[in-house]
Short mmCIF file of C-alpha atoms in Angstrom, two decimals:
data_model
loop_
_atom_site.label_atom_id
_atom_site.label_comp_id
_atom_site.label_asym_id
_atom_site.label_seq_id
_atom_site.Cartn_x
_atom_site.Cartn_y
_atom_site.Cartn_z
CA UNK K 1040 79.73 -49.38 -10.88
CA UNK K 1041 81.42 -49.89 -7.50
CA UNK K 1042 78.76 -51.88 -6.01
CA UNK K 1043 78.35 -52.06 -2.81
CA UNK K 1044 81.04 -50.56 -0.08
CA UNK K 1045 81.63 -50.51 3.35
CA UNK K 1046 84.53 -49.13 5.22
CA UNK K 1047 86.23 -49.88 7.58
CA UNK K 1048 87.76 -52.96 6.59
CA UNK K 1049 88.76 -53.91 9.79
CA UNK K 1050 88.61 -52.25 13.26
CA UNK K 1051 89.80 -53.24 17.03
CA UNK K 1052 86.95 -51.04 19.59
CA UNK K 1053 87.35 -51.06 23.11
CA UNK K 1054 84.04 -51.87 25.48
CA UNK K 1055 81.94 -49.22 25.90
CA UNK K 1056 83.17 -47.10 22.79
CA UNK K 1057 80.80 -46.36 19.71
CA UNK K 1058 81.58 -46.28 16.28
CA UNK K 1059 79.69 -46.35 12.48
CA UNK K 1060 80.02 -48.76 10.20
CA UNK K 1061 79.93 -47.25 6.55
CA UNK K 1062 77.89 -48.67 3.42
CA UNK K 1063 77.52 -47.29 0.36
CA UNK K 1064 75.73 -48.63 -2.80
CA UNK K 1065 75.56 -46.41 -6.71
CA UNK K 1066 73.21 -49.33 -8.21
CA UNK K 1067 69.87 -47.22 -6.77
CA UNK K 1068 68.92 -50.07 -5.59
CA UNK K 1069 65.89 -49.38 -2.75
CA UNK K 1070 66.68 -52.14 -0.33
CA UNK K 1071 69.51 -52.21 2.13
CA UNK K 1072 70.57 -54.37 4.78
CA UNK K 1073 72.70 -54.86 7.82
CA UNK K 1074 73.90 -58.26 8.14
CA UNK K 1075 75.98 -59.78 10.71
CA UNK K 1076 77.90 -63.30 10.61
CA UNK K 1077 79.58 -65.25 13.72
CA UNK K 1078 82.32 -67.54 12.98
CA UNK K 1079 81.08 -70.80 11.26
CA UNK K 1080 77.76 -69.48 11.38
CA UNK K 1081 75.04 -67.95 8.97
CA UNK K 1082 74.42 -64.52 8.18
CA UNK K 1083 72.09 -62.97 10.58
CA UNK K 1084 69.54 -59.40 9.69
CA UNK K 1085 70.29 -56.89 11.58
CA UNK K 1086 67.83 -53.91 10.13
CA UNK K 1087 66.83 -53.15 6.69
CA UNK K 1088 65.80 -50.49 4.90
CA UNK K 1089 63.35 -50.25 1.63
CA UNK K 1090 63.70 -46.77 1.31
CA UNK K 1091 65.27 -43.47 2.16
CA UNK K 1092 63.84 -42.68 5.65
CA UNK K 1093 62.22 -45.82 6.18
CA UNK K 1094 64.23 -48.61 8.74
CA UNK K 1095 63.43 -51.29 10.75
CA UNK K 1096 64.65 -54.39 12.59
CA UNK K 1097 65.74 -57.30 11.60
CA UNK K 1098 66.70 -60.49 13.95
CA UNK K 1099 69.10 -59.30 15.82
CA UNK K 1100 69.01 -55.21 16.49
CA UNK K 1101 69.71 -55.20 20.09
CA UNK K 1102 72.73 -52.72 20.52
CA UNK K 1103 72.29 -51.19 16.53
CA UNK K 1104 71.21 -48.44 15.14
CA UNK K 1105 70.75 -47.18 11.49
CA UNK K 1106 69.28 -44.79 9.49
CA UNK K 1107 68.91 -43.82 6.04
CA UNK K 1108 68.69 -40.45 4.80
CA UNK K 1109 69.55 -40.94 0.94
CA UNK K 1110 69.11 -43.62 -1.29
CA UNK K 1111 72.97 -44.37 -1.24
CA UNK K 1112 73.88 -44.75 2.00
CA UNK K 1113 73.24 -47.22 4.68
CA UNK K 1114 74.99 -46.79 8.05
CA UNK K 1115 75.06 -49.08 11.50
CA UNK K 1116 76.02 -46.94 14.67
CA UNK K 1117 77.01 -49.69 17.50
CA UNK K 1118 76.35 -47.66 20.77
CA UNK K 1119 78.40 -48.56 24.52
CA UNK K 1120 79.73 -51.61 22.26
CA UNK K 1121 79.94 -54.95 23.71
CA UNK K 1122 82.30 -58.37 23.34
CA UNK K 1123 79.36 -60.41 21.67
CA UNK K 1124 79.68 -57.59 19.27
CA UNK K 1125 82.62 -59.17 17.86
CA UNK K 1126 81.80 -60.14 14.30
CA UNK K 1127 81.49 -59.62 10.90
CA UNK K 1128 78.95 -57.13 9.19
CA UNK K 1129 77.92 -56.90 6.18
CA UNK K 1130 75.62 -54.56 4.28
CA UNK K 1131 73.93 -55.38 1.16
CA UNK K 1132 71.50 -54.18 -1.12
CA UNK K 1133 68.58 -54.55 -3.71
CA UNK K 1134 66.00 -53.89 -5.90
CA UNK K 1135 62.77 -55.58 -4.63
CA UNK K 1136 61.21 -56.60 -8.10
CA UNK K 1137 63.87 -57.43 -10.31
CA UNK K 1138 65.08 -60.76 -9.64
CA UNK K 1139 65.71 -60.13 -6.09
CA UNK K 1140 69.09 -60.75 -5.47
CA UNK K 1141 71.16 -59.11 -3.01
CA UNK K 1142 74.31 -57.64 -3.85
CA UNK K 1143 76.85 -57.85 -0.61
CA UNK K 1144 79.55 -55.43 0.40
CA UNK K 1145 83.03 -57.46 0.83
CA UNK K 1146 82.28 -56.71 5.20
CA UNK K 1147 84.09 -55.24 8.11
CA UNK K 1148 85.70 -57.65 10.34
CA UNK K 1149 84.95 -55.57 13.90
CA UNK K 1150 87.20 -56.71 17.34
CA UNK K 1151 85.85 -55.51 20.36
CA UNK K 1152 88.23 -55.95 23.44
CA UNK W 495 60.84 -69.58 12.98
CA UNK W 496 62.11 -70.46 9.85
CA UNK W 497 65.43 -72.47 10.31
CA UNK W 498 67.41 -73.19 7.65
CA UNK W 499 70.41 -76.07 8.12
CA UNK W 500 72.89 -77.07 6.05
CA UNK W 501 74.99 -80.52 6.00
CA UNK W 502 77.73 -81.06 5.99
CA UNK W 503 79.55 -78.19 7.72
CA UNK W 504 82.98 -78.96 5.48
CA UNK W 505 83.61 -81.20 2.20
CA UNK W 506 86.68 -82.00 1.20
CA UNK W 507 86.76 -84.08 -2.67
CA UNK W 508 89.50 -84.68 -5.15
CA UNK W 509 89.34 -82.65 -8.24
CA UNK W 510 87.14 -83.49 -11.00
CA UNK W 511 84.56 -85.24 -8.61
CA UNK W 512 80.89 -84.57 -8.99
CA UNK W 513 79.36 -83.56 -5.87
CA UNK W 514 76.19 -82.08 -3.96
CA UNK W 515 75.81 -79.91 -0.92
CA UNK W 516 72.44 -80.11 1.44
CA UNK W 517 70.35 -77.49 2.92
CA UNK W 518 67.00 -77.98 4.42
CA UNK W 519 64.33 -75.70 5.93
CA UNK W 520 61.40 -76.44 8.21
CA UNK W 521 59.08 -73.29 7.11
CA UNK W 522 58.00 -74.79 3.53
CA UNK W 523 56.05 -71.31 3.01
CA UNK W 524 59.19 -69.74 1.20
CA UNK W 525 59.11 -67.59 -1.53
CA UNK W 526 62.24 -68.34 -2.83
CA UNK W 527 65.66 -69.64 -2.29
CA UNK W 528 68.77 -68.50 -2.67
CA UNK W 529 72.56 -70.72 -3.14
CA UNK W 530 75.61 -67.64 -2.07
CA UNK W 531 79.21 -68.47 -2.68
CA UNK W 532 81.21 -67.14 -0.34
CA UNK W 533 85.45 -66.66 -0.27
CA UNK W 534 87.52 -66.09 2.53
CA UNK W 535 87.43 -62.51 3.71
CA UNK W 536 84.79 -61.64 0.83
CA UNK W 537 81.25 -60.58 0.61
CA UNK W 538 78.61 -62.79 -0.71
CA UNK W 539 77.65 -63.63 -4.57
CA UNK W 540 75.03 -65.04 -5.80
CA UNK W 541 74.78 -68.15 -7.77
CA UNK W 542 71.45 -69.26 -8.28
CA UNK W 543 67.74 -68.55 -7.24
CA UNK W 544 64.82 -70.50 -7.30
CA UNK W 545 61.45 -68.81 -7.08
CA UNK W 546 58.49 -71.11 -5.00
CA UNK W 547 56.96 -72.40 -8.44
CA UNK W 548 60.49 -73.70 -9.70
CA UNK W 549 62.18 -76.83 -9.05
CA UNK W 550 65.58 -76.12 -10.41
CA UNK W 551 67.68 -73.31 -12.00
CA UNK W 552 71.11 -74.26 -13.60
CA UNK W 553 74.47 -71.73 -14.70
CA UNK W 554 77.41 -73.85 -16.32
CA UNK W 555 78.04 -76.29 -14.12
CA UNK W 556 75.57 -75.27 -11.32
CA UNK W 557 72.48 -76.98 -10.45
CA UNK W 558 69.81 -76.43 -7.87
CA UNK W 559 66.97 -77.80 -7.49
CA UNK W 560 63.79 -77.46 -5.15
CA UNK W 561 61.63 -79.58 -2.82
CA UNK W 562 59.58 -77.19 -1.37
CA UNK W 563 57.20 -79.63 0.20
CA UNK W 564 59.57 -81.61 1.61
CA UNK W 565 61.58 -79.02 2.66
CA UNK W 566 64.89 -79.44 0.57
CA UNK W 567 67.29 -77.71 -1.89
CA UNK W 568 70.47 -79.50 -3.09
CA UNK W 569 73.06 -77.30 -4.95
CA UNK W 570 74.75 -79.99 -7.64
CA UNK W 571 78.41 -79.28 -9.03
CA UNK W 572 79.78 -80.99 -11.75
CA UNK W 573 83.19 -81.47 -12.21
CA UNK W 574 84.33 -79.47 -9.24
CA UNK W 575 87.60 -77.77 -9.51
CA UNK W 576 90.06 -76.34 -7.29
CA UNK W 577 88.70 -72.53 -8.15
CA UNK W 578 85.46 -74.14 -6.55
CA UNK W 579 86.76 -73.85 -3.02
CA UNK W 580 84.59 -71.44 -1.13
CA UNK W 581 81.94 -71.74 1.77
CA UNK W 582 78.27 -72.11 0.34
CA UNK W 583 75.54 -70.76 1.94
CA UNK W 584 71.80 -71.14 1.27
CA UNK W 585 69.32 -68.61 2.13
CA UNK W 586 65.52 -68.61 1.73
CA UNK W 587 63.09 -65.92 1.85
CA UNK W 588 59.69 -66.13 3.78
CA UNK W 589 56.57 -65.88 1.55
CA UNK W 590 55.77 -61.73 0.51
CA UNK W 591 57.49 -60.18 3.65
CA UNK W 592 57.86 -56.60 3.41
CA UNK W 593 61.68 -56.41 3.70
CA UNK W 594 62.65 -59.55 1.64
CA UNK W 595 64.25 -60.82 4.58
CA UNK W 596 66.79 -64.10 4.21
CA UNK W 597 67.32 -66.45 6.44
CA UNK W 598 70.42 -67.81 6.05
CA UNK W 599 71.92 -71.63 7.12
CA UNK W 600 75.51 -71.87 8.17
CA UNK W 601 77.29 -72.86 5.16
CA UNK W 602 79.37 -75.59 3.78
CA UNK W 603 82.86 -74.99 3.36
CA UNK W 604 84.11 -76.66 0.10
CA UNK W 605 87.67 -77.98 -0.86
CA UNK W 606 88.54 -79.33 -3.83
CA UNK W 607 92.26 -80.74 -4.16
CA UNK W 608 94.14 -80.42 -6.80
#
């Protein structure tokens, strides 16, 4: 199993611009998440997902959205994106009832100038 | 609002050292609670998790343990070693919420010297 991936890696996006952050998971795991993390700070929700279909926010959506349309795939569209946008995301995913751990991507490191 | 805060921000110890890192929370109504390791430019892995009705979980040379009245988790290492270096995040999760939502603290970035 791959686990969980997201590409891109890294990407530079100018103000205003829009762009999709990809996440993928081939554990069938139900849950998925959008995380994001400032530097020297804690990872903060962004939306989740326990289900194909089914979304909704987190702590922080302002500026995000997602959907979910298969059981594999989790993406984040940033719309008119913004300098406090800057960050690092992360997506990650799990099953609900078996130990509940969550299973992170390795992130996208996203500059927006 | 849960808050979850972890001291101190960086640790720097000589190999071989025993040593513990902090996190607290002010919501004691957690479900469970989770110690992440995290490397530079990596995702997240998980180490241990406690469930409410536990008061420690151990893996090699791992320990956690739980206050949950009080508030407090402390993530023991024994005989740290330089492959140890990492940031370490705890992360708890609010009693039965639908999306098993963490809340995360801000870390504490290891070192261990050689």
């Amino acid at each position: 199993n791959a686990g969980v991936t997201q590409t891109p890696k890294f990407h530079i996006l100018k103000i205003g611009q829009s762009m999709t952050l990809q996440c993928t998971q081939d554990m069938n795991h139900n849950y998925m998440y959008w995380y994001r993390q400032d530097p020297g700070m804690g990872l903060k929700l962004i939306y989740y997902s326990v289900g194909a279909g089914i979304t909704d926010k987190g702590e922080v959506p302002n500026g995000y959205n997602v959907s979910r349309s298969t059981t594999e795939d989790f993406p984040l569209r940033l719309e008119l994106a913004a300098p406090s946008q800057t960050s690092v995301y992360f997506c990650a995913s799990s099953y609900l009832r078996q130990g509940e751990t969550q299973y992170f991507g390795p992130g996208t490191r996203l500059l927006v100038l | 609002k849960q808050e979850v805060t972890q001291i101190p921000a960086a640790l720097s110890v000589p190999e071989g050292e025993n040593l513990v890192l902090n996190c607290s929370f002010t919501d004691s109504a957690i479900y469970n609670l989770q110690w992440f390791r995290q490397d530079p430019g990596k995702g997240l892995t998980s180490l241990l998790l406690i469930q409410s009705s536990q008061r420690e979980q151990t893996s090699g040379r791992l320990n956690a343990s739980l206050d949950k009245s009080s508030g407090r988790s402390t993530l023991y290492i024994a005989a740290s070693q330089p492959g140890d270096s990492a940031t370490y995040l705890c992360a708890v999760r609010r009693r039965a919420n639908a999306g098993n939502m963490l809340t995360f603290g801000g870390g504490t970035r290891l070192m261990v010297k050689p």
